[in-house]
PDB file of C-alpha atoms in Angstrom:
ATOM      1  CA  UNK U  98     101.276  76.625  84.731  1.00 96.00           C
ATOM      2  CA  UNK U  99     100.110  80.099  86.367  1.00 98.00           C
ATOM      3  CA  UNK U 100      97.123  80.909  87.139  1.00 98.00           C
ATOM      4  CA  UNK U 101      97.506  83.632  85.235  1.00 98.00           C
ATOM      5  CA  UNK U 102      98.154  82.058  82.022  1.00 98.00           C
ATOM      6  CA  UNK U 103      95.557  79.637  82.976  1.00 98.00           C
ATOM      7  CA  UNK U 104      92.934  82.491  82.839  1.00 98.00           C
ATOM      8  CA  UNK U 105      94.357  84.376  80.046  1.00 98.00           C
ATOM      9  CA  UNK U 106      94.286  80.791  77.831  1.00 98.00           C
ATOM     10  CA  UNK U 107      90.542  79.671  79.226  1.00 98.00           C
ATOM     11  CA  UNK U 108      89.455  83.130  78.903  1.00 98.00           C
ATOM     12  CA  UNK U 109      88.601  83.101  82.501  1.00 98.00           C
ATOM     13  CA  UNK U 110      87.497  86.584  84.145  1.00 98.00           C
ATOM     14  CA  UNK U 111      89.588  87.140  87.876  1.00 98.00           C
ATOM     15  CA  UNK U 112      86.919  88.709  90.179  1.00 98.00           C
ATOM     16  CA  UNK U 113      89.754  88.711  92.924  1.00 98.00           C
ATOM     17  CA  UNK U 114      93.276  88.602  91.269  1.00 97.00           C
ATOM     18  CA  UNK U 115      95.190  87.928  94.816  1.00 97.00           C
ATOM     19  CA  UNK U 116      97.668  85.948  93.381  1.00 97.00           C
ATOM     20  CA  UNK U 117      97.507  85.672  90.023  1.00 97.00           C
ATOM     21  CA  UNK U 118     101.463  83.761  89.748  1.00 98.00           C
ATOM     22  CA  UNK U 119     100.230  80.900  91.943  1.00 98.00           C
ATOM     23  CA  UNK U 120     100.778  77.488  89.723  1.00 98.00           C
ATOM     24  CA  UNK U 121      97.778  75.676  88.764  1.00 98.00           C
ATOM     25  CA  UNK U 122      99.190  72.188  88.952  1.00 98.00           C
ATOM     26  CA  UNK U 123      95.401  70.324  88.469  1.00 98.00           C
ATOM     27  CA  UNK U 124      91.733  70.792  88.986  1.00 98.00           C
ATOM     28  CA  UNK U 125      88.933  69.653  91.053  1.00 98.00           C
ATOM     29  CA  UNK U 126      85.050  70.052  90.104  1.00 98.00           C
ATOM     30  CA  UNK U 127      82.589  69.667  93.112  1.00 98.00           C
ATOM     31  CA  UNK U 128      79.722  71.545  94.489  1.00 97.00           C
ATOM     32  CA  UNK U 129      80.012  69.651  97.898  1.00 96.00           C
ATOM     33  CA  UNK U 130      82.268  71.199 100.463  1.00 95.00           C
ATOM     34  CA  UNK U 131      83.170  68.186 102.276  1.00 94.00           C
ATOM     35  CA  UNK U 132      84.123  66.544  99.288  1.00 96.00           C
ATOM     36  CA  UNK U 133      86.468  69.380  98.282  1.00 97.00           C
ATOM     37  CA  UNK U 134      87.704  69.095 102.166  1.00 95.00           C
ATOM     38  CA  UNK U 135      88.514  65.708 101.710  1.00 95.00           C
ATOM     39  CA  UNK U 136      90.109  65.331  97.614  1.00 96.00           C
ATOM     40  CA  UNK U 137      91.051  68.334  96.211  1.00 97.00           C
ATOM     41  CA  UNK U 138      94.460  68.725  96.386  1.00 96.00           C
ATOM     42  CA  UNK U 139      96.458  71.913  97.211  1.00 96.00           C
ATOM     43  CA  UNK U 140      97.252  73.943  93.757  1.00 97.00           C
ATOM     44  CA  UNK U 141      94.203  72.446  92.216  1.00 98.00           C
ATOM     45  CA  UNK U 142      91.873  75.199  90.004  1.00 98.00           C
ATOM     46  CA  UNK U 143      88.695  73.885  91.934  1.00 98.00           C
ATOM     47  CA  UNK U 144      85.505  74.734  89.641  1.00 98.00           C
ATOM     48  CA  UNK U 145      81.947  75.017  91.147  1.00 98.00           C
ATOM     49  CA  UNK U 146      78.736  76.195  91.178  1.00 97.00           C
ATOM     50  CA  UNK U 147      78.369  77.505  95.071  1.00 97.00           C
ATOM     51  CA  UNK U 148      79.078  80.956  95.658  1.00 95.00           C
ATOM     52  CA  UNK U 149      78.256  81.495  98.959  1.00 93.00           C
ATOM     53  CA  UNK U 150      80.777  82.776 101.941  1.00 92.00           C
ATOM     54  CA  UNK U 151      81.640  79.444 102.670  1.00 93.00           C
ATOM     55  CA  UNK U 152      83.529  78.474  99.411  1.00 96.00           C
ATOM     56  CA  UNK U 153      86.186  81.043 100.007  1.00 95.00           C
ATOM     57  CA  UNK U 154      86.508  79.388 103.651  1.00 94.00           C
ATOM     58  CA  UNK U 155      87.226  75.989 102.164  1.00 96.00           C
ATOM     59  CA  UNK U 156      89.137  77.637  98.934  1.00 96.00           C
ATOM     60  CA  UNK U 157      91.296  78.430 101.809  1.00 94.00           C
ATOM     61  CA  UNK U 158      91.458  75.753 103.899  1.00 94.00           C
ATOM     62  CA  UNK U 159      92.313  73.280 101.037  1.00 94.00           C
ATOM     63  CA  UNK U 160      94.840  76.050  99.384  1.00 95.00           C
ATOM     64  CA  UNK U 161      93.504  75.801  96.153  1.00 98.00           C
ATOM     65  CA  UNK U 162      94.815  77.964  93.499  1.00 98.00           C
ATOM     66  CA  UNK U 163      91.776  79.261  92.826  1.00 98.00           C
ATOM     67  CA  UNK U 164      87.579  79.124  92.810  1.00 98.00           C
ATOM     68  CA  UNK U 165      86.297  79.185  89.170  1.00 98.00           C
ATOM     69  CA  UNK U 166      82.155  79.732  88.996  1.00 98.00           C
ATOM     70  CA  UNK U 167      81.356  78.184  85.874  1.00 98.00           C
ATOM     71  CA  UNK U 168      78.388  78.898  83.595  1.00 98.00           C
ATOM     72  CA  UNK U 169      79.054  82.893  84.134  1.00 98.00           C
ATOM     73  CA  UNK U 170      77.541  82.470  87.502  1.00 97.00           C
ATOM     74  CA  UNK U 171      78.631  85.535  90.157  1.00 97.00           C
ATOM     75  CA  UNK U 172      79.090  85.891  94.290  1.00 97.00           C
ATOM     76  CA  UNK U 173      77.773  88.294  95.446  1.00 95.00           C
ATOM     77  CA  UNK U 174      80.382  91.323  96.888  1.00 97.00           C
ATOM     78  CA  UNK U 175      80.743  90.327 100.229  1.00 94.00           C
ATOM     79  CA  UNK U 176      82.040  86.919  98.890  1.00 96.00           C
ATOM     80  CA  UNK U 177      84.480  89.009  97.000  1.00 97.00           C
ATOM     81  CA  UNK U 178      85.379  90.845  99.642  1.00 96.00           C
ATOM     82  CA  UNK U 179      86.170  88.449 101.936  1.00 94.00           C
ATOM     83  CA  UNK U 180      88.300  86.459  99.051  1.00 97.00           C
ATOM     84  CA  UNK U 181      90.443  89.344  99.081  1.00 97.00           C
ATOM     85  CA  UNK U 182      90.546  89.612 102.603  1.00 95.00           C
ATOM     86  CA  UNK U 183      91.967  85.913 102.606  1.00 94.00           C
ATOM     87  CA  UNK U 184      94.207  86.166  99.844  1.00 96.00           C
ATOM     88  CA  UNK U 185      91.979  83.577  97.560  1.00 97.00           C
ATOM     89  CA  UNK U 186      91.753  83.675  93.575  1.00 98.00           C
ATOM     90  CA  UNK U 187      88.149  84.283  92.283  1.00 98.00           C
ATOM     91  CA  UNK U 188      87.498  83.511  88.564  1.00 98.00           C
ATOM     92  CA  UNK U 189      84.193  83.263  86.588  1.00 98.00           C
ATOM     93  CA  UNK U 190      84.083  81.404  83.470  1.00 98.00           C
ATOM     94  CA  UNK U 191      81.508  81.731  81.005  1.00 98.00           C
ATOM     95  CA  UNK U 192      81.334  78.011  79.925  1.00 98.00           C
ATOM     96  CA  UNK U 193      79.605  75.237  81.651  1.00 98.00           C
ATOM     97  CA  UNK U 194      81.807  72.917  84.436  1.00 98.00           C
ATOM     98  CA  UNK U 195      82.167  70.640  81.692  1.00 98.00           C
ATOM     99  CA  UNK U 196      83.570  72.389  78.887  1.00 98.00           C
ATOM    100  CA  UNK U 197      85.484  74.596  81.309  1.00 98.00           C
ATOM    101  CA  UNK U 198      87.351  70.978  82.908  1.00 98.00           C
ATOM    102  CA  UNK U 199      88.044  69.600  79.402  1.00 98.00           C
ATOM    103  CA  UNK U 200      89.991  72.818  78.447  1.00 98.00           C
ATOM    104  CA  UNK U 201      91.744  72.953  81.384  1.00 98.00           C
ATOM    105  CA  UNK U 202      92.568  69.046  81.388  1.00 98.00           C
ATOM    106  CA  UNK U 203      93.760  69.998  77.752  1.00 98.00           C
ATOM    107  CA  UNK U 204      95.876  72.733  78.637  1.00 98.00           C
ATOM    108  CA  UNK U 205      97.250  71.261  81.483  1.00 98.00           C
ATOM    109  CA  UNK U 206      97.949  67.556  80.241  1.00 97.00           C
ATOM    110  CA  UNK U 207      98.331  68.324  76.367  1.00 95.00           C
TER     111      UNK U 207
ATOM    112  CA  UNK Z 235      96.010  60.641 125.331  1.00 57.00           C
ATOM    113  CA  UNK Z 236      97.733  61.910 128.956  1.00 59.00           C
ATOM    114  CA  UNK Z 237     100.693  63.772 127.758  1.00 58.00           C
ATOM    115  CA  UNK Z 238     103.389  65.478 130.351  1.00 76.00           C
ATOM    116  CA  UNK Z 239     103.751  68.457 127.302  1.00 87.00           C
ATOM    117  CA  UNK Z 240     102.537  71.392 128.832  1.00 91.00           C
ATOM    118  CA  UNK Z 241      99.854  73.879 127.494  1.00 94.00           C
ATOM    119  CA  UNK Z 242     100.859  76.549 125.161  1.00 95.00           C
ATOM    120  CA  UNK Z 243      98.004  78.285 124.430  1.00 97.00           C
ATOM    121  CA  UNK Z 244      93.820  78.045 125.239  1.00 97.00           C
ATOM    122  CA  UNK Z 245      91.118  80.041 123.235  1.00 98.00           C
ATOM    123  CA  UNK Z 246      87.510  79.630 123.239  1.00 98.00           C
ATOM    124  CA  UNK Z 247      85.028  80.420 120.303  1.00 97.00           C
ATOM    125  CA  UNK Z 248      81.401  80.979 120.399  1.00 95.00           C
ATOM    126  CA  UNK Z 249      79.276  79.554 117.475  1.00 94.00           C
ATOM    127  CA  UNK Z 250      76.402  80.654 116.743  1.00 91.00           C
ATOM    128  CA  UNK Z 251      73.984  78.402 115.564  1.00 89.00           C
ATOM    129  CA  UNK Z 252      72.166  78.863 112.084  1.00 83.00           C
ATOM    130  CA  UNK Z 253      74.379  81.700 111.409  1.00 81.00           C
ATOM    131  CA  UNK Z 254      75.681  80.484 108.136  1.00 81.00           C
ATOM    132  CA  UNK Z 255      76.879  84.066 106.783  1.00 76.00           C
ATOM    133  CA  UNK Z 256      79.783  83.681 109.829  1.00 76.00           C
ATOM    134  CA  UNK Z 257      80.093  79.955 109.340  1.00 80.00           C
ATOM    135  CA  UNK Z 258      83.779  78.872 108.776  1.00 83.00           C
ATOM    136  CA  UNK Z 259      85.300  81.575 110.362  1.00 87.00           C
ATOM    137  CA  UNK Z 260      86.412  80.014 113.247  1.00 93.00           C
ATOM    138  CA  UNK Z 261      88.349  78.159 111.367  1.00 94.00           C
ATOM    139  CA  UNK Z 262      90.444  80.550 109.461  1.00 92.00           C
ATOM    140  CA  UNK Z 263      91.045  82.088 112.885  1.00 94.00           C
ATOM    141  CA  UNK Z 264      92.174  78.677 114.298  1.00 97.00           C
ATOM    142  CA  UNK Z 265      94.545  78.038 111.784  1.00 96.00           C
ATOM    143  CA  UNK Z 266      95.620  82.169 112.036  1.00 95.00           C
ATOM    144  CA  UNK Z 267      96.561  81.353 115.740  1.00 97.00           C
ATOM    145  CA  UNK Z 268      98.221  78.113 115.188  1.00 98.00           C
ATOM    146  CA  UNK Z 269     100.549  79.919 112.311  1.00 97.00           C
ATOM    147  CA  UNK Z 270     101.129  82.224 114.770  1.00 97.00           C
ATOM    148  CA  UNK Z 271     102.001  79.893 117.519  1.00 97.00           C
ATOM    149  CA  UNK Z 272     104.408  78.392 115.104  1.00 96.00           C
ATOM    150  CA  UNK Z 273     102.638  75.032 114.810  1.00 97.00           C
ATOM    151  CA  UNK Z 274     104.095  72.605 111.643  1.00 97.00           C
ATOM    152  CA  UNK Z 275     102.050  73.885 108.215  1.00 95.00           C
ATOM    153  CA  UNK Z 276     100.414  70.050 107.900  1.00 95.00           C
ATOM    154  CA  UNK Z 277      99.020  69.962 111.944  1.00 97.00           C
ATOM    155  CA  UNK Z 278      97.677  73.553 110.551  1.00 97.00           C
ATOM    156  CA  UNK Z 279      95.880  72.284 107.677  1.00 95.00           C
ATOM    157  CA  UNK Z 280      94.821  69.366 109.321  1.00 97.00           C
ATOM    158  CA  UNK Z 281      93.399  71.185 112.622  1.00 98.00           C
ATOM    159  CA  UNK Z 282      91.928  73.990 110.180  1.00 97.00           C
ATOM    160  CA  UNK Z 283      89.328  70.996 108.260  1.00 96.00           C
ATOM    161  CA  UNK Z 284      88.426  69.314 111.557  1.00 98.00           C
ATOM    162  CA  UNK Z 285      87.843  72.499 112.616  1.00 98.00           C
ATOM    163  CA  UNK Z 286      85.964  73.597 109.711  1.00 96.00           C
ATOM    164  CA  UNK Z 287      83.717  70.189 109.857  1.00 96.00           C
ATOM    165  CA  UNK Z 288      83.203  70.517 113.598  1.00 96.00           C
ATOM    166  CA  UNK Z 289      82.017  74.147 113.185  1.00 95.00           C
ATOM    167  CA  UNK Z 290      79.819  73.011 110.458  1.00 94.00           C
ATOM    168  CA  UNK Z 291      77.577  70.733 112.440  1.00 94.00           C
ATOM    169  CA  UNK Z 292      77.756  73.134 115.110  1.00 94.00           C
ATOM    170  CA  UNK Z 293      76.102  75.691 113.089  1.00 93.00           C
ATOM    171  CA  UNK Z 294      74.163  73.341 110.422  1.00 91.00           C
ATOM    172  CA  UNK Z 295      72.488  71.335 113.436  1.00 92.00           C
ATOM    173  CA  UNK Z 296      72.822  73.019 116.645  1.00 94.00           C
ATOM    174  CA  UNK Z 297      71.579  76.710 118.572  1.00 94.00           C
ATOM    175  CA  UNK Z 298      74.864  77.164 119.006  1.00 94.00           C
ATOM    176  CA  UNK Z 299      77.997  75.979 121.521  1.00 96.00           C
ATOM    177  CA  UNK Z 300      81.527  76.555 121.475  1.00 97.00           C
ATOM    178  CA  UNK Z 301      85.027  75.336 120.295  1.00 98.00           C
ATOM    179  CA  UNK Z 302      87.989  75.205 122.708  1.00 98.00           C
ATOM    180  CA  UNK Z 303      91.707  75.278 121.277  1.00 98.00           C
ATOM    181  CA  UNK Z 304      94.368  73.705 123.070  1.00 98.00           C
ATOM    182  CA  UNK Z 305      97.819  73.489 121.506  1.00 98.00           C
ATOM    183  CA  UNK Z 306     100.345  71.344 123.643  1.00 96.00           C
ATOM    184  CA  UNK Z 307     103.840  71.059 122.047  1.00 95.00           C
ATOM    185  CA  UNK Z 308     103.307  67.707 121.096  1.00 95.00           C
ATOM    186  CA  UNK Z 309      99.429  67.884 119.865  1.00 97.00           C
ATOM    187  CA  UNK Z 310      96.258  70.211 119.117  1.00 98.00           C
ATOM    188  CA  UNK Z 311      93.070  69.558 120.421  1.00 98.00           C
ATOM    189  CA  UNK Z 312      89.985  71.240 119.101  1.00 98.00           C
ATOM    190  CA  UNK Z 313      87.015  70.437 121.476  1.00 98.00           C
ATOM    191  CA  UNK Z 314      83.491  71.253 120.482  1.00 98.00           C
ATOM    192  CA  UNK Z 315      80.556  71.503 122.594  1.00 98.00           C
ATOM    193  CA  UNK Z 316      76.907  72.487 121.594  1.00 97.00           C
ATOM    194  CA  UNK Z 317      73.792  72.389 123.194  1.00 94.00           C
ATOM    195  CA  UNK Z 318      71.903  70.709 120.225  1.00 95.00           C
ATOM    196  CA  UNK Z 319      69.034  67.615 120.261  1.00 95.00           C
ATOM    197  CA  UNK Z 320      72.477  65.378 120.361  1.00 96.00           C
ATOM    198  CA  UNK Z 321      73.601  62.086 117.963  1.00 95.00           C
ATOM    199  CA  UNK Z 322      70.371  59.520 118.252  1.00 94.00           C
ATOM    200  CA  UNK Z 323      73.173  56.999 116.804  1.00 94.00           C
ATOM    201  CA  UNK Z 324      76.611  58.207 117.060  1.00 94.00           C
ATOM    202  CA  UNK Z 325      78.052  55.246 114.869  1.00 95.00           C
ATOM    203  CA  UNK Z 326      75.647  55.958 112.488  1.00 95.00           C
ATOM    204  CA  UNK Z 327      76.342  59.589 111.850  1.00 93.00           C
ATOM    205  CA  UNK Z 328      80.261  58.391 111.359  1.00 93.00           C
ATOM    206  CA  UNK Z 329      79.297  56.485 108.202  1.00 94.00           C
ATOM    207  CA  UNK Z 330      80.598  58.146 105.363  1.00 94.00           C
ATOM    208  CA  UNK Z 331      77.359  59.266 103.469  1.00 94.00           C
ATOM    209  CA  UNK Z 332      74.951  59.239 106.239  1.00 94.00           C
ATOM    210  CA  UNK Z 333      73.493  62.829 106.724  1.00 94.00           C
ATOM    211  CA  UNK Z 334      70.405  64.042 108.106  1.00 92.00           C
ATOM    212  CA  UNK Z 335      71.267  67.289 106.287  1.00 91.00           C
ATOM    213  CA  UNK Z 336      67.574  69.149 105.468  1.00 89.00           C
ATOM    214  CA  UNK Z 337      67.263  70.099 101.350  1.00 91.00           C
ATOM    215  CA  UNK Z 338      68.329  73.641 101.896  1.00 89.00           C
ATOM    216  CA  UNK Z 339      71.838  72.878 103.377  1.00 90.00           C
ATOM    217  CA  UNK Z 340      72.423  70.216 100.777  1.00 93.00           C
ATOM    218  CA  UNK Z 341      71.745  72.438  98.195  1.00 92.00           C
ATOM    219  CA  UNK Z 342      74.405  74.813  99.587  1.00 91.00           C
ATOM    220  CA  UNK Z 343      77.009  71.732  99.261  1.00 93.00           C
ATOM    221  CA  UNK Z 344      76.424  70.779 103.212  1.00 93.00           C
ATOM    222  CA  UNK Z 345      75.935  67.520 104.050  1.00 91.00           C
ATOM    223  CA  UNK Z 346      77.091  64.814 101.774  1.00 92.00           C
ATOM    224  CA  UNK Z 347      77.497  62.782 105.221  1.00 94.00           C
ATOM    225  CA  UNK Z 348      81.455  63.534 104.648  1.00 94.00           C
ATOM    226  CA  UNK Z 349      81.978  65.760 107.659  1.00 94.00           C
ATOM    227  CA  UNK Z 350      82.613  62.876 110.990  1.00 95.00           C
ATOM    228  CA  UNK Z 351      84.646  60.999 108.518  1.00 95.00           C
ATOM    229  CA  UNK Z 352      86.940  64.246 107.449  1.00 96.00           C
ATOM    230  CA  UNK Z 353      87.057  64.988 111.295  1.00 97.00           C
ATOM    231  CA  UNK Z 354      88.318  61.521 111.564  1.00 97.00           C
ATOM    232  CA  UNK Z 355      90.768  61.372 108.363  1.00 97.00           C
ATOM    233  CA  UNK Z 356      92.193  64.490 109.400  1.00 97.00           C
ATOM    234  CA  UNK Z 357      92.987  64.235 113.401  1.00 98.00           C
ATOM    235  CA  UNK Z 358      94.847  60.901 114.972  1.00 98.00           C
ATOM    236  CA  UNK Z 359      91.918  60.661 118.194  1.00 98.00           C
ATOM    237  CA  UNK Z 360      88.637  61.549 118.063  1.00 98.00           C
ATOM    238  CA  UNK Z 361      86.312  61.264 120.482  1.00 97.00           C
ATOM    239  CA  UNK Z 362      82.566  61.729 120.492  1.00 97.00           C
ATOM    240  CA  UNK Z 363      79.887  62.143 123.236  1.00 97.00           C
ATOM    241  CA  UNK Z 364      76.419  62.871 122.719  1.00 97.00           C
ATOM    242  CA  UNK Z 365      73.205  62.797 125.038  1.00 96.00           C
ATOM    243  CA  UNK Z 366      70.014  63.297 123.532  1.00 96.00           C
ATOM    244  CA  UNK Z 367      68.532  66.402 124.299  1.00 95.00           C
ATOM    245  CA  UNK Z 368      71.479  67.925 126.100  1.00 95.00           C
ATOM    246  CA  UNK Z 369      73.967  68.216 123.294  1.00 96.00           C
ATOM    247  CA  UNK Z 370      77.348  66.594 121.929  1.00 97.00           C
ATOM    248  CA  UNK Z 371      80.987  67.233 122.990  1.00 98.00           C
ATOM    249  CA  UNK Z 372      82.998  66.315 120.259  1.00 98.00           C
ATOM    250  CA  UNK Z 373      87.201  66.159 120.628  1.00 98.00           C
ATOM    251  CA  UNK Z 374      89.772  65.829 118.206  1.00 98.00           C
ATOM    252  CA  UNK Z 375      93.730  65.454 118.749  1.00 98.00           C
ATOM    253  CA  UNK Z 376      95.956  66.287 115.959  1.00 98.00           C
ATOM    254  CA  UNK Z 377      99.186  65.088 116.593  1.00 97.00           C
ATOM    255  CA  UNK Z 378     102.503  67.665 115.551  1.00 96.00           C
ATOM    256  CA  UNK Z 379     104.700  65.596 113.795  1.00 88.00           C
ATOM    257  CA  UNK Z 380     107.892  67.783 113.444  1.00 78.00           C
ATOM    258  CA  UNK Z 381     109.113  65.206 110.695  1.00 68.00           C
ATOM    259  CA  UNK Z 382     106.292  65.555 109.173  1.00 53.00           C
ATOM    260  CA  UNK Z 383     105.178  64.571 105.438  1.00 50.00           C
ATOM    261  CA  UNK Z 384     102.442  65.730 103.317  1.00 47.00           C
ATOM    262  CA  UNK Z 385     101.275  62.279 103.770  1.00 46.00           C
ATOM    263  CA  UNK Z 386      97.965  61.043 105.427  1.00 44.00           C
ATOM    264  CA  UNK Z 387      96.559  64.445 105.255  1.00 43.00           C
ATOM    265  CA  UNK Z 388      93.224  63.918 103.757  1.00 45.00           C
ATOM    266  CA  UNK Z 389      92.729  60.296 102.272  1.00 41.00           C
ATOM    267  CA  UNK Z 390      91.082  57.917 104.550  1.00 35.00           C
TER     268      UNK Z 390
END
């Protein structure tokens, strides 16, 4: 499914919309950066609660689909910035990491 | 690890030590060079987390040093060098879990004690050196498998 859809469905907000056709095919939810490194898989919608610089570096590196900061949380604009730079998707979504990975686990595996 | 392939391309990068705000963006410039160069996308992505790790514990643990990039037609080699308070036990540090991380980098998602065994998951030699008080040299060779598969990119 797109990302896109993905957001429209979840009512996700894009903060950076680089690529909004890239297909979600499953998601990750980890706050540690090596662990996202190591098992997220490309395409995944990875879900978090860092938003520091680093994130989009290893958004990047991993080729997610796209960062989601759950619980409404925001990065600050140079995060932004340098998302869009990269060519990374930036979301926010207002619910908590759980509820936000057991609508998208429902939407992607109905 | 003597190969007769000849060097294609050497760059150095400084790290600076502490500077988290510039952390990680050696690595997207890495894997921007080896694109360039034409290097197979899965030695890319590989090269680009090693790197990524390697920078990490530069900056995380270390004043500062610097990373070398070496691509050979057959391999990669990312070699890091920093002159930090070294490895007291360098088996130690490649357990998976084992960090000596302080609360403020953990908090930021830093060490989970993942980062020596991504290096290792993700490049087919690595080497590391470390004297106490002088620093560590750490390199990795990431083989270019021009058959390659999306296999044995990450799992360990």
């Amino acid at each position: 499914m797109k990302l896109g859809a993905v957001a429209h469905t979840l009512r996700l907000e894009f903060l950076v919309d680089a690529a909004p056709d890239t297909e979600v095919r499953d998601g990750y939810v980890s706050d540690l950066l090596s662990d996202v490194l190591a098992h997220a898989e490309p395409g995944d919608l990875w879900l978090t609660h860092q938003r520091h610089l680093n994130v989009v570096a290893v958004g990047k590196l991993r080729e997610v689909a796209g960062i989601v900061f759950v619980r409404g949380l925001r990065p600050n604009p140079e995060v932004i910035q340098k998302a869009r730079e990269e060519g990374v998707n930036l979301l926010v979504s207002q619910d908590d990491a759980f509820h936000t990975a057991g609508k998208l686990h429902r939407l992607l595996f109905p | 690890m003597i190969s007769p392939a000849p060097l294609r391309h050497r760059e150095i990068f400084p790290v600076v030590g502490l500077d988290l705000e510039r952390a990680g963006l050696v690595s997207t410039e890495v894997q921007r060079v080896l694109r360039r160069l034409g290097v197979e996308p899965e030695a890319v992505r590989r090269a680009g987390i090693v790197c990524f790790e390697g920078e990490m514990n530069m900056v995380l643990y270390t004043p500062g040093g610097r990373i070398i990039l070496l691509v050979y037609d057959d391999r990669v080699e990312l070699i890091f060098s920093d002159r930090g308070a070294g490895i007291p036990d360098v088996e130690l540090a490649r357990q998976p879990g084992y960090s000596t991380a302080p609360d403020w980098a953990r908090e930021l998602g830093f060490g989970s004690g993942m980062g020596i065994p991504n290096m290792e998951a993700n490049s087919d030699h690595l080497e590391i050196r470390s004297r106490l008080g002088e620093g560590t040299v750490i390199r990795a060779v990431i083989l270019r498998r021009k058959d390659e598969t999306r296999s044995g990119s990450t799992h360990s």
